[in-house]
Amino acid sequence: MNSSLQLSEDIAEQLCEKYFGLAGTCHRLGGYDDINFVLVVDGKKEYVLKCSDDTSKRLGWEHESALINSISITTGNASFRVPECLQSSTGDYVVAASVNAIDVNLRLLTFLDGSALSNYRYRSPSLLHDIGEAAGSLNLTLSHVDPAPFQTRIEWDVRHVGDQRKYLHVIADDSDRQLVTEVLDRFGAFIATNDADLRRQVIHNDLNDANILISPEGIRIIDFGDVTHTFAVCEPSIALAYVMMNQPAPLQSAQAFLRGYTSVRTLSETEAEGLYHFVRARLALSVIRSACQRSDGATEPYIFASEADAWQLLRYLSDRDAEYCTAVFRKACGFPSVRGSVRVCELLDRCTDARFPVDIDSDEVFHAVDFSVRSPTFYKYRESYNPAVDSRRIANILADTGATCAVGRYREPRLCYQADQYSEEGIADRTVHLGLDVFKPAGTTVRAVLDGTVSGVSATGNHLDYGHVLILKHRVEDTQFYSLYGHLSKESISQFQIGDRITGGQAIATLGDTDENGGWVPHLHFQILVDMLGYSDTFPGVASPDEIHIWEDICPDPNRLLRLGSRFSFAPVSQQKLQERRQQVLSPNLSLSYSEPLHIVKGGGQYLFDAEGRRYLDCVNNVCHVGHCHPRIVSAAAQQISVLNTNTRYLHENIVEYGEALLETFPESMDVVFFVNSGSEANDLALRLASAATGQRGVITLDAAYHGHLAPLIDISPYKFRGRGGQPQADHVFVAEIPDTFRGKWRGDNQLDNYINNVRDCIGDAQQAGGLRAFISESIASCAGQIEFPRGYLRAVYSMIREAGGVCIADEVQVGFGRVGEAFWAFELQDVVPDIVTMGKPIGNGHPLGAVVTSRRIAEAFNTGMEYFNTYGGNPVSCAIGLEVLRVIHDEGLQEHAGAVGGILKSGLTELCERHDIIGDVRGQGLFLGIEFVRGDGSLEPDPDAASHIVDRIKNKSILLSTDGPDHNVIKIKPPMVIDREDVEGLLVSLESVLRERPFPHELL
Ligand SMILES: Cc1ncc(COP(=O)(O)O)c(C=O)c1O
């Protein structure tokens, strides 16, 4: 440490000028040992001046300078950059100088721009992959460096962490000290066994989160002050420790880093297996050094910057099975997650003398039952597992197929595992089945598949667990593996002791009944285990889809042994292939949400489920209004389609009953309904009705509005024709300013008159161009960014329009059917009665349906002699669905619910707005809300990056949101109306936690 050296910024500037001929201003930087300054030249940070009064370092500095300059040369345009060391005016890399009569050494390095990894609270997998790649490239480059100058034994070499034992006493807390001792012991044991297999080379040796910088051009690595010659694997281990620190799912972060690292620099199997010990050893080294510094009286904050995080990660890793962590690391490094996996699969494939694990008839016909997420029969949302119901369903399937024995597939994602033991913080719930199920009655004999010994016997009373389980250990040729038999009867396994010898085909148990098998329909869960991973008498039978790639190696397909046929193993659809096929057949302007699109296969209530069973709270879909796949809607549709579906040219009750019910929700003056197939069709018809009623062409629309995809509607949708790929404004269209008091043309309170006058101007323009047909708008503008109009706006506008001979069209496609809470129709919020109302989206809860409601007067004007015929509009199935939607909204009180839950959500969002300066505005009504993001610097500058970052991040927290608005900076919230209070509170918590991850990546670049 520089004990006596006092170096002011002025003196630093003089030194730069004197020795390096560079004039500028110096600013002090932090530093562990040296005194560092950044030298700013012409307003730009250009260099770093490093000073030390420890003149014994001179030779080390010379070596280091030569090393980093050689890296700069050899790496050229590699994925990372390191600083360059500059020569002084006399051609030296290290300058000996005297400051206040103290001898010092100086050197000057180029300053690398970038933000330290430590600033990144959220680290995306692609960022971690890039960092891994940079670390791998660096390690590869350094592997060619002559080790001779870097052989000195240094304190920060993880390899010598055992030297720190003498300081263990400085860790005051007993359990902390024990933990660190255990880490050192296991590290020592690993090295003792594997020393010869660990490669040595020169490494950077301090890839901590302050030394890894992220810039738009790539990764920068600084501070080569700890370079040493040691085990190569120390390098990724040190970086890994900092990559995982303070992360919600450290092992997930580790995988992204390691995939990047090993894409450049492979690790041997031994090195990959050593990572767990090396990471913990580095953390131990770090916490011991911090404790020593503290006991020496150090107080500088940067010395202790990561101490708490290091302890936390050390505990996290130590609480987990070393074996499981190692499996994760192995897999990420490109190896099967456990040793022996390939060999066991080979043996299983070759084995011909295995017995079937449960007694079956000689003429048994097996049937693979679809229990997967896609299944229409099994496990709907909120359906708790019911063995009696399942048993009936299985019996029906067997009867339908003529099979005699139901089988549940290996690798099948299922939604039945709804119990606490299937959830873990930070990763998706466990859904993917690791065994194979054979359904046979309770009491059926279970048999050992091969010779073996009893290795585990256990009982658990947990609901939806194994109940009673037996694990056998087998040895075939040179290899050991295990078979697991779950859901056994209690009595049948009580006889066993660990180590009992069992012969292949021996009756080992009987199947348990529901009251002793975890609550399931009686069946055998049969699973193969390559490695017990530290478990002894039980083993997970289901894995998280986030980790299935690891578990597939540990638990290979039992069908390799049982050979029922490939259809008895679930074959997941490759998302990438599906996307490629989609691209082949569909137009490129059909977009997909998210850079990694979701493969959604099931919906229920307010939730969507992807093909692997991950559940998402859907805050985007205002179409499935009363909830995805609402059972009453499903049943209404199924019943009617099984009886009749035809057009409206025959008498049918449905269209009449539905027409009556829909008109009931409108003011009396609106008494005629047309049924169509979509919101676009509804708006197109509305324009035709308006033409018939007025005989004019001019249409006034609001800026940023969207009214549908048909050609006449693109004309009146500035959202489209003023957007990307847009078109010139049609001569019959007049765009009024959106009455947005937050960001519109006139901002703040008391701007109503300006917006009204603006419509008056548009009316004048329309009249001048020939005449006014209609004014069309939503009553809360959706695509414009959930804009609420000032009270009185539509009232004043409607009256002017009518005075000018036009009609008023309210587009309720997004905002209707009780969504706004306070009213059933959003136009009611503005206290107006339109001439024409158009409906779509929620009206059919996802079924293609739309409607137009108007007055008899306008309908009569449209009755020109030309028939209005719509092949599908008003068919009995659509009407049955529409009617049931209205009834469900009523019966479930969904309008009031939207008001209440939406109110809680809005006030929660408003509180977030008060705490987070990047939220500029929160607005909307009921369950139609918007959050507008701004730069957070007091300006109104829109921040679309923040909005889209939050949408992406919150997807990882299993919530779906979307952005909109002309600046794409508004997050829209418009979930199915059955979203409940708990969901809303979860949404608020998740939003807060993402907001707390600021600075966001785009703010750091
Ligand atoms: C306000 C509004 N009107 C009309 C439409 C068109 O409806 P559809 O897509 O059913 O044709 C939409 C669709 O997003 C809309 O948001």
mmCIF file with all atom_site columns, C-alpha atoms in Angstrom, residues 191-319:
data_model
loop_
_atom_site.group_PDB
_atom_site.id
_atom_site.type_symbol
_atom_site.label_atom_id
_atom_site.label_alt_id
_atom_site.label_comp_id
_atom_site.label_asym_id
_atom_site.label_entity_id
_atom_site.label_seq_id
_atom_site.pdbx_PDB_ins_code
_atom_site.Cartn_x
_atom_site.Cartn_y
_atom_site.Cartn_z
_atom_site.occupancy
_atom_site.B_iso_or_equiv
_atom_site.pdbx_formal_charge
_atom_site.auth_seq_id
_atom_site.auth_comp_id
_atom_site.auth_asym_id
_atom_site.auth_atom_id
_atom_site.pdbx_PDB_model_num
ATOM 1   C CA . ILE A 1 191 ? -6.229  -30.683 -6.183  1.00 0.00 ? 191 ILE A CA 1
ATOM 2   C CA . ALA A 1 192 ? -4.555  -33.612 -4.479  1.00 0.00 ? 192 ALA A CA 1
ATOM 3   C CA . THR A 1 193 ? -6.410  -36.030 -6.761  1.00 0.00 ? 193 THR A CA 1
ATOM 4   C CA . ASN A 1 194 ? -6.343  -34.041 -9.989  1.00 0.00 ? 194 ASN A CA 1
ATOM 5   C CA . ASP A 1 195 ? -3.230  -31.882 -9.874  1.00 0.00 ? 195 ASP A CA 1
ATOM 6   C CA . ALA A 1 196 ? -1.566  -33.700 -12.765 1.00 0.00 ? 196 ALA A CA 1
ATOM 7   C CA . ASP A 1 197 ? -4.614  -33.262 -15.029 1.00 0.00 ? 197 ASP A CA 1
ATOM 8   C CA . LEU A 1 198 ? -4.871  -29.508 -14.582 1.00 0.00 ? 198 LEU A CA 1
ATOM 9   C CA . ARG A 1 199 ? -3.224  -27.397 -17.273 1.00 0.00 ? 199 ARG A CA 1
ATOM 10  C CA . ARG A 1 200 ? -0.922  -24.561 -16.249 1.00 0.00 ? 200 ARG A CA 1
ATOM 11  C CA . GLN A 1 201 ? -0.432  -21.276 -18.049 1.00 0.00 ? 201 GLN A CA 1
ATOM 12  C CA . VAL A 1 202 ? -0.180  -17.539 -17.537 1.00 0.00 ? 202 VAL A CA 1
ATOM 13  C CA . ILE A 1 203 ? -3.563  -16.017 -16.607 1.00 0.00 ? 203 ILE A CA 1
ATOM 14  C CA . HIS A 1 204 ? -4.926  -12.541 -15.926 1.00 0.00 ? 204 HIS A CA 1
ATOM 15  C CA . ASN A 1 205 ? -5.959  -13.804 -12.503 1.00 0.00 ? 205 ASN A CA 1
ATOM 16  C CA . ASP A 1 206 ? -8.340  -11.023 -11.594 1.00 0.00 ? 206 ASP A CA 1
ATOM 17  C CA . LEU A 1 207 ? -11.333 -11.070 -13.937 1.00 0.00 ? 207 LEU A CA 1
ATOM 18  C CA . ASN A 1 208 ? -13.521 -9.474  -11.306 1.00 0.00 ? 208 ASN A CA 1
ATOM 19  C CA . ASP A 1 209 ? -16.567 -7.359  -12.117 1.00 0.00 ? 209 ASP A CA 1
ATOM 20  C CA . ALA A 1 210 ? -14.601 -4.098  -11.927 1.00 0.00 ? 210 ALA A CA 1
ATOM 21  C CA . ASN A 1 211 ? -12.029 -5.320  -14.435 1.00 0.00 ? 211 ASN A CA 1
ATOM 22  C CA . ILE A 1 212 ? -14.524 -6.414  -17.080 1.00 0.00 ? 212 ILE A CA 1
ATOM 23  C CA . LEU A 1 213 ? -15.888 -3.392  -18.938 1.00 0.00 ? 213 LEU A CA 1
ATOM 24  C CA . ILE A 1 214 ? -18.765 -3.422  -21.373 1.00 0.00 ? 214 ILE A CA 1
ATOM 25  C CA . SER A 1 215 ? -18.806 -0.953  -24.225 1.00 0.00 ? 215 SER A CA 1
ATOM 26  C CA . PRO A 1 216 ? -20.918 -0.770  -27.376 1.00 0.00 ? 216 PRO A CA 1
ATOM 27  C CA . GLU A 1 217 ? -17.880 -2.038  -29.298 1.00 0.00 ? 217 GLU A CA 1
ATOM 28  C CA . GLY A 1 218 ? -17.355 -5.077  -27.103 1.00 0.00 ? 218 GLY A CA 1
ATOM 29  C CA . ILE A 1 219 ? -15.748 -6.301  -23.909 1.00 0.00 ? 219 ILE A CA 1
ATOM 30  C CA . ARG A 1 220 ? -12.694 -4.619  -22.435 1.00 0.00 ? 220 ARG A CA 1
ATOM 31  C CA . ILE A 1 221 ? -10.421 -6.226  -19.857 1.00 0.00 ? 221 ILE A CA 1
ATOM 32  C CA . ILE A 1 222 ? -8.272  -4.085  -17.630 1.00 0.00 ? 222 ILE A CA 1
ATOM 33  C CA . ASP A 1 223 ? -5.886  -4.363  -14.670 1.00 0.00 ? 223 ASP A CA 1
ATOM 34  C CA . PHE A 1 224 ? -3.226  -6.935  -15.342 1.00 0.00 ? 224 PHE A CA 1
ATOM 35  C CA . GLY A 1 225 ? -1.635  -6.350  -11.939 1.00 0.00 ? 225 GLY A CA 1
ATOM 36  C CA . ASP A 1 226 ? -2.204  -9.910  -10.697 1.00 0.00 ? 226 ASP A CA 1
ATOM 37  C CA . VAL A 1 227 ? -1.017  -11.854 -13.746 1.00 0.00 ? 227 VAL A CA 1
ATOM 38  C CA . THR A 1 228 ? 0.514   -15.138 -12.698 1.00 0.00 ? 228 THR A CA 1
ATOM 39  C CA . HIS A 1 229 ? 1.377   -18.608 -13.870 1.00 0.00 ? 229 HIS A CA 1
ATOM 40  C CA . THR A 1 230 ? -1.050  -21.087 -12.371 1.00 0.00 ? 230 THR A CA 1
ATOM 41  C CA . PHE A 1 231 ? -3.855  -23.493 -13.266 1.00 0.00 ? 231 PHE A CA 1
ATOM 42  C CA . ALA A 1 232 ? -5.588  -22.372 -16.472 1.00 0.00 ? 232 ALA A CA 1
ATOM 43  C CA . VAL A 1 233 ? -8.986  -23.101 -14.931 1.00 0.00 ? 233 VAL A CA 1
ATOM 44  C CA . CYS A 1 234 ? -8.445  -20.389 -12.303 1.00 0.00 ? 234 CYS A CA 1
ATOM 45  C CA . GLU A 1 235 ? -9.245  -17.832 -15.009 1.00 0.00 ? 235 GLU A CA 1
ATOM 46  C CA . PRO A 1 236 ? -12.843 -18.854 -15.821 1.00 0.00 ? 236 PRO A CA 1
ATOM 47  C CA . SER A 1 237 ? -13.425 -19.686 -12.153 1.00 0.00 ? 237 SER A CA 1
ATOM 48  C CA . ILE A 1 238 ? -12.589 -16.167 -11.003 1.00 0.00 ? 238 ILE A CA 1
ATOM 49  C CA . ALA A 1 239 ? -14.773 -14.609 -13.698 1.00 0.00 ? 239 ALA A CA 1
ATOM 50  C CA . LEU A 1 240 ? -17.526 -17.105 -12.909 1.00 0.00 ? 240 LEU A CA 1
ATOM 51  C CA . ALA A 1 241 ? -17.536 -16.091 -9.255  1.00 0.00 ? 241 ALA A CA 1
ATOM 52  C CA . TYR A 1 242 ? -18.218 -12.469 -10.227 1.00 0.00 ? 242 TYR A CA 1
ATOM 53  C CA . VAL A 1 243 ? -20.624 -13.370 -13.016 1.00 0.00 ? 243 VAL A CA 1
ATOM 54  C CA . MET A 1 244 ? -22.790 -15.300 -10.530 1.00 0.00 ? 244 MET A CA 1
ATOM 55  C CA . MET A 1 245 ? -22.565 -12.814 -7.665  1.00 0.00 ? 245 MET A CA 1
ATOM 56  C CA . ASN A 1 246 ? -25.763 -11.028 -6.767  1.00 0.00 ? 246 ASN A CA 1
ATOM 57  C CA . GLN A 1 247 ? -27.748 -12.726 -9.500  1.00 0.00 ? 247 GLN A CA 1
ATOM 58  C CA . PRO A 1 248 ? -31.240 -14.152 -8.970  1.00 0.00 ? 248 PRO A CA 1
ATOM 59  C CA . ALA A 1 249 ? -30.369 -17.513 -10.574 1.00 0.00 ? 249 ALA A CA 1
ATOM 60  C CA . PRO A 1 250 ? -26.570 -17.805 -10.325 1.00 0.00 ? 250 PRO A CA 1
ATOM 61  C CA . LEU A 1 251 ? -26.362 -21.198 -12.013 1.00 0.00 ? 251 LEU A CA 1
ATOM 62  C CA . GLN A 1 252 ? -28.282 -19.903 -15.027 1.00 0.00 ? 252 GLN A CA 1
ATOM 63  C CA . SER A 1 253 ? -25.846 -16.980 -15.311 1.00 0.00 ? 253 SER A CA 1
ATOM 64  C CA . ALA A 1 254 ? -22.943 -19.382 -15.005 1.00 0.00 ? 254 ALA A CA 1
ATOM 65  C CA . GLN A 1 255 ? -24.154 -21.460 -17.926 1.00 0.00 ? 255 GLN A CA 1
ATOM 66  C CA . ALA A 1 256 ? -24.364 -18.496 -20.297 1.00 0.00 ? 256 ALA A CA 1
ATOM 67  C CA . PHE A 1 257 ? -20.830 -17.440 -19.350 1.00 0.00 ? 257 PHE A CA 1
ATOM 68  C CA . LEU A 1 258 ? -19.393 -20.934 -19.683 1.00 0.00 ? 258 LEU A CA 1
ATOM 69  C CA . ARG A 1 259 ? -21.014 -21.518 -23.051 1.00 0.00 ? 259 ARG A CA 1
ATOM 70  C CA . GLY A 1 260 ? -19.337 -18.345 -24.268 1.00 0.00 ? 260 GLY A CA 1
ATOM 71  C CA . TYR A 1 261 ? -16.033 -19.260 -22.683 1.00 0.00 ? 261 TYR A CA 1
ATOM 72  C CA . THR A 1 262 ? -15.900 -22.780 -24.052 1.00 0.00 ? 262 THR A CA 1
ATOM 73  C CA . SER A 1 263 ? -16.932 -21.633 -27.519 1.00 0.00 ? 263 SER A CA 1
ATOM 74  C CA . VAL A 1 264 ? -13.398 -20.233 -27.686 1.00 0.00 ? 264 VAL A CA 1
ATOM 75  C CA . ARG A 1 265 ? -11.324 -22.162 -25.176 1.00 0.00 ? 265 ARG A CA 1
ATOM 76  C CA . THR A 1 266 ? -12.332 -25.703 -24.296 1.00 0.00 ? 266 THR A CA 1
ATOM 77  C CA . LEU A 1 267 ? -11.959 -27.005 -20.777 1.00 0.00 ? 267 LEU A CA 1
ATOM 78  C CA . SER A 1 268 ? -10.987 -30.578 -20.041 1.00 0.00 ? 268 SER A CA 1
ATOM 79  C CA . GLU A 1 269 ? -13.483 -32.781 -18.220 1.00 0.00 ? 269 GLU A CA 1
ATOM 80  C CA . THR A 1 270 ? -11.388 -32.527 -15.040 1.00 0.00 ? 270 THR A CA 1
ATOM 81  C CA . GLU A 1 271 ? -11.244 -28.740 -15.313 1.00 0.00 ? 271 GLU A CA 1
ATOM 82  C CA . ALA A 1 272 ? -14.983 -28.543 -15.834 1.00 0.00 ? 272 ALA A CA 1
ATOM 83  C CA . GLU A 1 273 ? -15.493 -30.711 -12.764 1.00 0.00 ? 273 GLU A CA 1
ATOM 84  C CA . GLY A 1 274 ? -13.092 -28.509 -10.826 1.00 0.00 ? 274 GLY A CA 1
ATOM 85  C CA . LEU A 1 275 ? -15.041 -25.315 -11.472 1.00 0.00 ? 275 LEU A CA 1
ATOM 86  C CA . TYR A 1 276 ? -17.270 -25.753 -8.433  1.00 0.00 ? 276 TYR A CA 1
ATOM 87  C CA . HIS A 1 277 ? -14.231 -26.081 -6.147  1.00 0.00 ? 277 HIS A CA 1
ATOM 88  C CA . PHE A 1 278 ? -12.266 -23.309 -7.842  1.00 0.00 ? 278 PHE A CA 1
ATOM 89  C CA . VAL A 1 279 ? -15.143 -20.829 -7.708  1.00 0.00 ? 279 VAL A CA 1
ATOM 90  C CA . ARG A 1 280 ? -15.721 -21.542 -4.035  1.00 0.00 ? 280 ARG A CA 1
ATOM 91  C CA . ALA A 1 281 ? -11.996 -21.352 -3.360  1.00 0.00 ? 281 ALA A CA 1
ATOM 92  C CA . ARG A 1 282 ? -11.771 -17.943 -5.025  1.00 0.00 ? 282 ARG A CA 1
ATOM 93  C CA . LEU A 1 283 ? -14.720 -16.729 -2.963  1.00 0.00 ? 283 LEU A CA 1
ATOM 94  C CA . ALA A 1 284 ? -13.090 -18.103 0.162   1.00 0.00 ? 284 ALA A CA 1
ATOM 95  C CA . LEU A 1 285 ? -9.840  -16.333 -0.744  1.00 0.00 ? 285 LEU A CA 1
ATOM 96  C CA . SER A 1 286 ? -11.760 -13.146 -1.218  1.00 0.00 ? 286 SER A CA 1
ATOM 97  C CA . VAL A 1 287 ? -13.613 -13.261 2.102   1.00 0.00 ? 287 VAL A CA 1
ATOM 98  C CA . ILE A 1 288 ? -10.468 -14.233 4.018   1.00 0.00 ? 288 ILE A CA 1
ATOM 99  C CA . ARG A 1 289 ? -8.533  -11.336 2.459   1.00 0.00 ? 289 ARG A CA 1
ATOM 100 C CA . SER A 1 290 ? -11.334 -8.923  3.314   1.00 0.00 ? 290 SER A CA 1
ATOM 101 C CA . ALA A 1 291 ? -11.391 -10.161 6.904   1.00 0.00 ? 291 ALA A CA 1
ATOM 102 C CA . CYS A 1 292 ? -7.614  -9.734  7.128   1.00 0.00 ? 292 CYS A CA 1
ATOM 103 C CA . GLN A 1 293 ? -7.753  -6.218  5.717   1.00 0.00 ? 293 GLN A CA 1
ATOM 104 C CA . ARG A 1 294 ? -10.447 -5.311  8.174   1.00 0.00 ? 294 ARG A CA 1
ATOM 105 C CA . SER A 1 295 ? -8.473  -6.672  11.088  1.00 0.00 ? 295 SER A CA 1
ATOM 106 C CA . ASP A 1 296 ? -5.505  -4.611  9.823   1.00 0.00 ? 296 ASP A CA 1
ATOM 107 C CA . GLY A 1 297 ? -7.699  -1.518  10.110  1.00 0.00 ? 297 GLY A CA 1
ATOM 108 C CA . ALA A 1 298 ? -8.455  -0.932  6.418   1.00 0.00 ? 298 ALA A CA 1
ATOM 109 C CA . THR A 1 299 ? -11.596 1.069   5.770   1.00 0.00 ? 299 THR A CA 1
ATOM 110 C CA . GLU A 1 300 ? -11.515 1.923   2.060   1.00 0.00 ? 300 GLU A CA 1
ATOM 111 C CA . PRO A 1 301 ? -14.910 0.922   0.662   1.00 0.00 ? 301 PRO A CA 1
ATOM 112 C CA . TYR A 1 302 ? -13.563 -0.601  -2.556  1.00 0.00 ? 302 TYR A CA 1
ATOM 113 C CA . ILE A 1 303 ? -11.654 -3.193  -0.549  1.00 0.00 ? 303 ILE A CA 1
ATOM 114 C CA . PHE A 1 304 ? -14.933 -4.519  0.809   1.00 0.00 ? 304 PHE A CA 1
ATOM 115 C CA . ALA A 1 305 ? -17.023 -3.783  -2.296  1.00 0.00 ? 305 ALA A CA 1
ATOM 116 C CA . SER A 1 306 ? -17.951 -7.372  -2.994  1.00 0.00 ? 306 SER A CA 1
ATOM 117 C CA . GLU A 1 307 ? -17.430 -8.943  0.415   1.00 0.00 ? 307 GLU A CA 1
ATOM 118 C CA . ALA A 1 308 ? -21.123 -9.380  1.272   1.00 0.00 ? 308 ALA A CA 1
ATOM 119 C CA . ASP A 1 309 ? -21.913 -10.645 -2.208  1.00 0.00 ? 309 ASP A CA 1
ATOM 120 C CA . ALA A 1 310 ? -19.028 -13.101 -2.024  1.00 0.00 ? 310 ALA A CA 1
ATOM 121 C CA . TRP A 1 311 ? -20.317 -14.516 1.250   1.00 0.00 ? 311 TRP A CA 1
ATOM 122 C CA . GLN A 1 312 ? -23.796 -14.783 -0.172  1.00 0.00 ? 312 GLN A CA 1
ATOM 123 C CA . LEU A 1 313 ? -22.650 -16.697 -3.234  1.00 0.00 ? 313 LEU A CA 1
ATOM 124 C CA . LEU A 1 314 ? -20.390 -18.908 -1.161  1.00 0.00 ? 314 LEU A CA 1
ATOM 125 C CA . ARG A 1 315 ? -23.352 -19.872 0.999   1.00 0.00 ? 315 ARG A CA 1
ATOM 126 C CA . TYR A 1 316 ? -25.601 -20.327 -2.033  1.00 0.00 ? 316 TYR A CA 1
ATOM 127 C CA . LEU A 1 317 ? -23.151 -22.712 -3.693  1.00 0.00 ? 317 LEU A CA 1
ATOM 128 C CA . SER A 1 318 ? -22.413 -24.536 -0.479  1.00 0.00 ? 318 SER A CA 1
ATOM 129 C CA . ASP A 1 319 ? -26.119 -25.044 0.232   1.00 0.00 ? 319 ASP A CA 1
#
